[in-house]
Coordinates of C-alpha atoms and ligand atoms in Angstrom, one line a residue:
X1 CA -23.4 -9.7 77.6
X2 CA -22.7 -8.0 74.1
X3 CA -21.4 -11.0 72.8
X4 CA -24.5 -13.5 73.6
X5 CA -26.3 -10.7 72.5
X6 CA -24.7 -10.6 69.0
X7 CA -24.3 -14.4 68.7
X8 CA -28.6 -14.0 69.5
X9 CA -28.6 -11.4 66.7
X10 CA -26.7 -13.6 64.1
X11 CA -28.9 -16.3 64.5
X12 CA -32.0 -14.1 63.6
X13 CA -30.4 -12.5 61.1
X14 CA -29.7 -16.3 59.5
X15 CA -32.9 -17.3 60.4
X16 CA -34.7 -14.2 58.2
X17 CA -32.1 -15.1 55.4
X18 CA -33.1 -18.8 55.4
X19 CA -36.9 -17.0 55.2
X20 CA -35.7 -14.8 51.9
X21 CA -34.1 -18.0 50.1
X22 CA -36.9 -20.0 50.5
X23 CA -38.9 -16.7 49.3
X24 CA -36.0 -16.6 46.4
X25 CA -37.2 -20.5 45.7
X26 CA -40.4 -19.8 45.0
X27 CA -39.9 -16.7 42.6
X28 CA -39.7 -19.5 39.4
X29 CA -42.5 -21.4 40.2
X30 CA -44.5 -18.7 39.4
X31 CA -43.1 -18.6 35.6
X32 CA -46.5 -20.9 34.1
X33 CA -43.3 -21.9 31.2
X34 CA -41.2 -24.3 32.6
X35 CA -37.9 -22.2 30.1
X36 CA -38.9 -19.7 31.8
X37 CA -38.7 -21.0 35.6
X38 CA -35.1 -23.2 34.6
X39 CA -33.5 -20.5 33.1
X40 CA -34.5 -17.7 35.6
X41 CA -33.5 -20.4 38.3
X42 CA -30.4 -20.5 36.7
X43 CA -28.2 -17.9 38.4
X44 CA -30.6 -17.1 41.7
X45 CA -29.5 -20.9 42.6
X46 CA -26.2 -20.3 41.6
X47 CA -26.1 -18.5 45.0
X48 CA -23.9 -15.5 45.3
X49 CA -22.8 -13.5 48.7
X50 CA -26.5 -12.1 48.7
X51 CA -25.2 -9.3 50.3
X52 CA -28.4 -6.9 49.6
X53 CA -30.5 -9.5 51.5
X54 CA -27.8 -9.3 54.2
X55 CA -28.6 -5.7 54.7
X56 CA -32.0 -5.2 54.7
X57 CA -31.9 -8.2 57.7
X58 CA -29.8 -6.3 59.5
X59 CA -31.7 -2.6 58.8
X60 CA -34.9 -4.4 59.6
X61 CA -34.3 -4.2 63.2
X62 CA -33.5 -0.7 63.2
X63 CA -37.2 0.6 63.5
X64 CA -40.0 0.1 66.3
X65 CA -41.8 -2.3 64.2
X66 CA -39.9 -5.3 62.4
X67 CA -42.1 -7.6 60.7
X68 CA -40.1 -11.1 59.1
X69 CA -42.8 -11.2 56.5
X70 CA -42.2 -7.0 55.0
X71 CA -38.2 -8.1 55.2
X72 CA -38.5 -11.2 53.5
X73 CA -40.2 -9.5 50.3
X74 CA -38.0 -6.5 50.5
X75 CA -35.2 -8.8 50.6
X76 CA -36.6 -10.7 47.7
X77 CA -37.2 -7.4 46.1
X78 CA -33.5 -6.0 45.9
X79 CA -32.0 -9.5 45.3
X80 CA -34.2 -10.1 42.2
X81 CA -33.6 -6.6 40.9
X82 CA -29.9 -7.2 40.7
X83 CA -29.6 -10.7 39.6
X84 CA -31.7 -9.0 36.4
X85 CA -29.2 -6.6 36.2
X86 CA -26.6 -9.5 35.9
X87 CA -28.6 -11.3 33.6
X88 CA -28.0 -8.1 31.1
X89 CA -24.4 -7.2 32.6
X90 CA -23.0 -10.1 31.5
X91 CA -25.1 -9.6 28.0
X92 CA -23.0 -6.1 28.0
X93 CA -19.6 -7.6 29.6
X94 CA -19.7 -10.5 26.9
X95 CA -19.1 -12.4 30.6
X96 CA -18.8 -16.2 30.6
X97 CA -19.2 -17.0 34.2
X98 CA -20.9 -15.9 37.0
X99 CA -21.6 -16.9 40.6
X100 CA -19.3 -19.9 39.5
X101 CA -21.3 -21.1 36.8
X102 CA -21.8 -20.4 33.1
X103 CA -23.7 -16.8 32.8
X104 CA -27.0 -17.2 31.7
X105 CA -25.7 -15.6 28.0
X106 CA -23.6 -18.3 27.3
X107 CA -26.4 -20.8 28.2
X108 CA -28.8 -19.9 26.6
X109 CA -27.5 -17.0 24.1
X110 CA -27.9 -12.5 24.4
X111 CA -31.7 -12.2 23.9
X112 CA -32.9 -14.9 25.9
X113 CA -30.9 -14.0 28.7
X114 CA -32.1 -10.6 28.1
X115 CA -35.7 -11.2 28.3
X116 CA -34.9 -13.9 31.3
X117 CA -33.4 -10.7 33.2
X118 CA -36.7 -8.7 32.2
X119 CA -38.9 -11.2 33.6
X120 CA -37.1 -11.4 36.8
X121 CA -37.2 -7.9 36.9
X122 CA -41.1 -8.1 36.6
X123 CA -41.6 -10.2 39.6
X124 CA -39.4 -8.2 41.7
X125 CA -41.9 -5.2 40.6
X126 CA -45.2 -7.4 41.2
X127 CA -43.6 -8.2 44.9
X128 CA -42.4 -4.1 45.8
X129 CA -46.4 -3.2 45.5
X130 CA -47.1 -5.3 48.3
X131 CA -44.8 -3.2 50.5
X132 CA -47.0 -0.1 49.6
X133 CA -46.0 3.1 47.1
X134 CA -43.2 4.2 49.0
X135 CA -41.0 1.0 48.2
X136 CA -42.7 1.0 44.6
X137 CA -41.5 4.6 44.1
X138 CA -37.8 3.9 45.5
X139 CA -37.6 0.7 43.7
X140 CA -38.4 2.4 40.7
X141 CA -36.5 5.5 41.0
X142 CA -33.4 3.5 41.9
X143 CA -33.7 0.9 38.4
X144 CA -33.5 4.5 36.5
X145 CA -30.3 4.9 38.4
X146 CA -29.0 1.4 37.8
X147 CA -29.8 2.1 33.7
X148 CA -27.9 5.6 34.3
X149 CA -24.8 3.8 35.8
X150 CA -24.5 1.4 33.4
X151 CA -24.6 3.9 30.3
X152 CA -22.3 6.3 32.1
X153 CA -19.9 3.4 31.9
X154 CA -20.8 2.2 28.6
X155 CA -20.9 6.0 26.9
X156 CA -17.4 6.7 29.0
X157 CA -16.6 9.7 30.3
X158 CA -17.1 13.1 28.0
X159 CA -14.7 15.5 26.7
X160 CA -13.4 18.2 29.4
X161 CA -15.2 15.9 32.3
X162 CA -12.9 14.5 34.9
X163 CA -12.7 10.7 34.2
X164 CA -12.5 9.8 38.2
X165 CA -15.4 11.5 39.2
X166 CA -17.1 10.2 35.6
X167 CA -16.1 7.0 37.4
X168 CA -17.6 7.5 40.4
X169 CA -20.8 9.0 39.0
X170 CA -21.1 5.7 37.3
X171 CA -20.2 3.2 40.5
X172 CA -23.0 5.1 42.6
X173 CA -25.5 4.5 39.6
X174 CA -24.8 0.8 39.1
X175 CA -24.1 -0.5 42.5
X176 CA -24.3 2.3 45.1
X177 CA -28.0 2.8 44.1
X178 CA -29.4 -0.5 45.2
X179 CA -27.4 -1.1 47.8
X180 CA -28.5 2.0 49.4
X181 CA -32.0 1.3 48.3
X182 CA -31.6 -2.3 50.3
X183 CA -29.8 -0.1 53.4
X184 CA -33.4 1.7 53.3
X185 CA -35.8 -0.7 52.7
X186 CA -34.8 -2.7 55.7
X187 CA -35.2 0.0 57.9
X188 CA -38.1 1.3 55.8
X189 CA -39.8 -2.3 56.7
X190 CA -39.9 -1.7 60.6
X191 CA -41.0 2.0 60.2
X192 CA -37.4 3.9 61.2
X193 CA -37.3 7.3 61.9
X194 CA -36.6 9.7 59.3
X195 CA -33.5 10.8 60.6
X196 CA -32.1 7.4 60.6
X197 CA -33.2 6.9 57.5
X198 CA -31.2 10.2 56.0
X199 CA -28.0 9.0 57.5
X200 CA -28.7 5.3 56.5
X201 CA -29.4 6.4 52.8
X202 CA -25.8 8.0 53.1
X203 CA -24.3 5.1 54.7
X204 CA -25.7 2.8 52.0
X205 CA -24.5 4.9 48.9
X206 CA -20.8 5.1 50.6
X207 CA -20.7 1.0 51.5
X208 CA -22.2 0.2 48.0
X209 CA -19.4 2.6 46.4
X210 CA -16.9 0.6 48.7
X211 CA -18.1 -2.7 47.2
X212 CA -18.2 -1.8 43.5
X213 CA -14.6 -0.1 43.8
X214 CA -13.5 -3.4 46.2
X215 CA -15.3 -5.9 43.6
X216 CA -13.3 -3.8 40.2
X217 CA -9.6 -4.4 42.6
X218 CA -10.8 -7.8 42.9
X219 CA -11.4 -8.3 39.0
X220 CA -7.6 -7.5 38.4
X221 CA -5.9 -8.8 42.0
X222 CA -7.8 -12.6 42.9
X223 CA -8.3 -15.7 40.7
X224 CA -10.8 -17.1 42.8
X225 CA -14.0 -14.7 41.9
X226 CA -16.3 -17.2 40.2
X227 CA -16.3 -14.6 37.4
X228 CA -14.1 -14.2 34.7
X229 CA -10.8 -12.3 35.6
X230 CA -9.4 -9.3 34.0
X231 CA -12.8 -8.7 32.0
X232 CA -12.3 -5.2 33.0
X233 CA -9.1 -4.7 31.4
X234 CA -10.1 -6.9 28.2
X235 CA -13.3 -4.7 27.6
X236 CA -11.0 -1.3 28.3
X237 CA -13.2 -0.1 31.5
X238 CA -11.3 2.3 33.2
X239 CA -11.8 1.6 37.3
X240 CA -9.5 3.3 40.4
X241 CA -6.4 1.6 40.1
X242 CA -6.0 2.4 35.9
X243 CA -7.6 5.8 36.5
X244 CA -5.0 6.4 38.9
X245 CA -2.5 4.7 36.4
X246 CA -3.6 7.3 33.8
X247 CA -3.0 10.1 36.3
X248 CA 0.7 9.0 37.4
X249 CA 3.5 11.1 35.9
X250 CA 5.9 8.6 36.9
X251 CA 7.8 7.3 33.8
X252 CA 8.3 4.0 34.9
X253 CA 4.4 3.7 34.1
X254 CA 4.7 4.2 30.9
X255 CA 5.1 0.3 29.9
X256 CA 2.2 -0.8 31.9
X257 CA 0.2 2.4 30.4
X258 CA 0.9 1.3 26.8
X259 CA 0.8 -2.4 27.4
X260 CA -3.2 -1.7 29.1
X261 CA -4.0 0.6 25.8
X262 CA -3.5 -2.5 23.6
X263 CA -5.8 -5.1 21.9
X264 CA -6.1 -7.5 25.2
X265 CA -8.6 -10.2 23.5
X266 CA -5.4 -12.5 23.6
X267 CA -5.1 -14.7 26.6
X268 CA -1.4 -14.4 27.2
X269 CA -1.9 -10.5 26.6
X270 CA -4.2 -10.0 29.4
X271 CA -2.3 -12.4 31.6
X272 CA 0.6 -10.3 31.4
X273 CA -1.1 -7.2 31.6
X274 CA -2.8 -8.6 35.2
X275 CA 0.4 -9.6 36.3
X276 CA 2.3 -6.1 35.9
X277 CA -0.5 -4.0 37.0
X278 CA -0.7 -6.5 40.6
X279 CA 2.4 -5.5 40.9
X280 CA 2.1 -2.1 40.6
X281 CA 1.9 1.1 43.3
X282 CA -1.6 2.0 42.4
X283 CA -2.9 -1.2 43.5
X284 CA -1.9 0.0 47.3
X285 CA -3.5 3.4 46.3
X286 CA -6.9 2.1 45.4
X287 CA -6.8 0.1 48.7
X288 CA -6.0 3.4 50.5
X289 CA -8.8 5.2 49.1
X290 CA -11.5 2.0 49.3
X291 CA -10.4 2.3 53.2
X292 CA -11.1 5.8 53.4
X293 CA -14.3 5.4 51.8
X294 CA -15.4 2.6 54.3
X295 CA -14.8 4.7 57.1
X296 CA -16.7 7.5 55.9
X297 CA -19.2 4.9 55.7
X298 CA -18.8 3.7 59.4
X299 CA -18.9 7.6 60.4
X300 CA -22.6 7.5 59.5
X301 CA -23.5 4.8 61.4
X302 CA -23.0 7.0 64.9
X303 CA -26.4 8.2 65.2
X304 CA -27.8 4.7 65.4
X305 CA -28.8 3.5 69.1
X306 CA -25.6 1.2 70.2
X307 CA -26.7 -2.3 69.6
X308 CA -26.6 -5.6 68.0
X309 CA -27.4 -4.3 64.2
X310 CA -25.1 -1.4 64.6
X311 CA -22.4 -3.1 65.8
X312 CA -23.1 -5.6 62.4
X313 CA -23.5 -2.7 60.0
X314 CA -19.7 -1.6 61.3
X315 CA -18.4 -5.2 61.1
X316 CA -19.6 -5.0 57.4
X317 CA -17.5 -2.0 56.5
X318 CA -14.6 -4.2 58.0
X319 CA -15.6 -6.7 55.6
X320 CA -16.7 -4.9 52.7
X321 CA -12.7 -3.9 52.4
X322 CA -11.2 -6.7 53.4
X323 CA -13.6 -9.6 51.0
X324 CA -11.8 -11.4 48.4
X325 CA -14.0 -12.8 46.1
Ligands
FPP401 C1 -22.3 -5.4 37.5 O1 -21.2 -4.6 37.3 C2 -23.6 -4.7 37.0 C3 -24.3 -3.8 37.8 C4 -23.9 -3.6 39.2 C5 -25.5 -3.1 37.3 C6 -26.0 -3.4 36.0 C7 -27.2 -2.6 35.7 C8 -28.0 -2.8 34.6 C9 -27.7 -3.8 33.6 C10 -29.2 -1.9 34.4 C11 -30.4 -2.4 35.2 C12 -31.1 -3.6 34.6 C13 -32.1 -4.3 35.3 C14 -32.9 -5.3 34.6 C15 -32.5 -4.0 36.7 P1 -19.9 -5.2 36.8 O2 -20.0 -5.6 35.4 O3 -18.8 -4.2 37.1 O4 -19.7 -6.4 37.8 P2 -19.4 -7.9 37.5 O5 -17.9 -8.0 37.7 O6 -20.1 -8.6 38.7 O7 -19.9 -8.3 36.2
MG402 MG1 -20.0 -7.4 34.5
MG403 MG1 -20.6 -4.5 33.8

């Protein structure tokens, strides 16, 4: 029974996220400058895991009134506001790739893909005021803490503050923030209770933690990402596993310490720094912590009635650890 009942589920869920991409589709036609519409096209096509859409489908059943039409936009909402964000992240990162194709900065150079990334974030504010001023104000409150993030991680931690929780501070900014908004705005769309959405606002921040701190092990441990490799480690930005490097008194660190302090903007520099630091204990540690995380995360999810969308929301902090790319 649980199992038709979830293979049922997944088949909604797809057909709401065929629902958003056609949604997604549309978003260029409305640029009236046909620059405009290719280059905003230019990384929403590129595809990506779309894992913010993924969450407001499966929060969208949580309430007593789902509505495909409120999810679709919400889900058009989140995904827009972060493929602006990449649009000036990989301005920032000095990025070459994304989603497996050239970033929109080397395309079409910094300003345009700046003002590219503004104008999607425009029509992802035109669509939230459809949803009414509750999304508007969320959606709003959570692109000041996306902008807070990302200068917490540019500025670096300051003197006498503890670089892991400087770390952490930033993570929830940049990435827990929106993913918790998209945990919300789901839920939000089919009119869920307020207490489910106080423990789904906590399980979002936690997941969205987990998937920055998963995505920052990936930059260092796969090849495979689409995105450039190493580019933390080249542009010196300290995540879990070097912040946990930095805190080791082991002296057997010490090469892979002074090796990471140096210029890396050589190739073969990088390439061995990647390769020593894969090999190294804190890589384990970081996965240790990401897991502990994730469950934290899952613990939330036990106020939610037993059913099809819980049962997804705890497969996804299976997968959230686990992902490789
Ligand atoms: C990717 O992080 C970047 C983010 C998660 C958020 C960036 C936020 C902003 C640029 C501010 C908000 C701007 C707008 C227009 C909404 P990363 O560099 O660690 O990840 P990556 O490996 O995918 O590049
Ligand atoms: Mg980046
Ligand atoms: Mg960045």
């Amino acid at each position: 029974m649980t199992l038709a009942e979830d293979e049922a589920f997944r088949a909604r869920v797809e057909q709401q996220l065929e629902g958003v991409e056609r949604r997604l589709g549309q978003v260029a036609l409305g640029a009236d400058n046909p620059f405009i519409a290719e280059a905003s096209r230019h990384v929403i096509n590129a595809g990506g895991k779309r894992f913010r859409p993924l969450l407001v489908a499966l929060t969208s059943h949580l309430g007593p009134q789902p509505s495909d039409e409120r999810m679709e936009l919400a889900s058009a909402v989140v995904e827009l506001t972060h493929v602006a964000s990449l649009y000036h992240d990989d301005v920032m990162d000095e990025a070459s790739m994304r989603r497996g194709v050239t970033s929109a900065n080397v395309a079409y150079g910094n300003s345009i893909a700046i003002m590219v990334g503004d104008w999607l974030f425009s029509r992802a504010s035109s669509l939230v005021t459809q949803l009414g001023t509750e999304f508007v104000r969320l959606q709003a409150d959570t692109f000041s803490e996306l902008v807070a993030g990302q200068i917490g991680e540019m500025r670096g931690s300051d003197a006498g503050e503890d670089p892991l929780s400087h770390y952490l501070d930033v993570i929830a900014g940049k990435t827990g923030a929106l993913i918790r908004t998209s945990v919300l705005f789901g839920a939000m769309t089919s009119h869920a209770e307020p207490r489910v959405l106080e423990a789904l606002g906590r399980f979002g921040m936690q997941i969205g933690m987990v998937f920055q701190l998963s995505d920052d092990l990936i930059d260092i441990t796969s090849t495979t990402t689409g995105k450039t490799p190493g580019t933390d480690l080249r542009e010196h930005v300290a995540t879990l596993p070097i912040l946990l490097l930095d805190a080791s008194e082991d002296p057997e660190d010490e090469p892979l310490k002074q090796l990471l302090a140096d210029d890396l903007a050589d190739d073969r520099e990088l390439a061995r720094a990647l390769s020593m630091l894969r090999a190294s204990h804190v890589i384990e540690e970081a996965r240790d912590e990401i897991m502990a995380r994730a469950e934290a995360a899952r613990a939330e999810l036990a106020i939610l009635p037993q059913g099809p969308a819980r049962r997804a929301l705890d497969r996804v902090c299976d997968e959230v650890v686990s992902r490789s790319h």
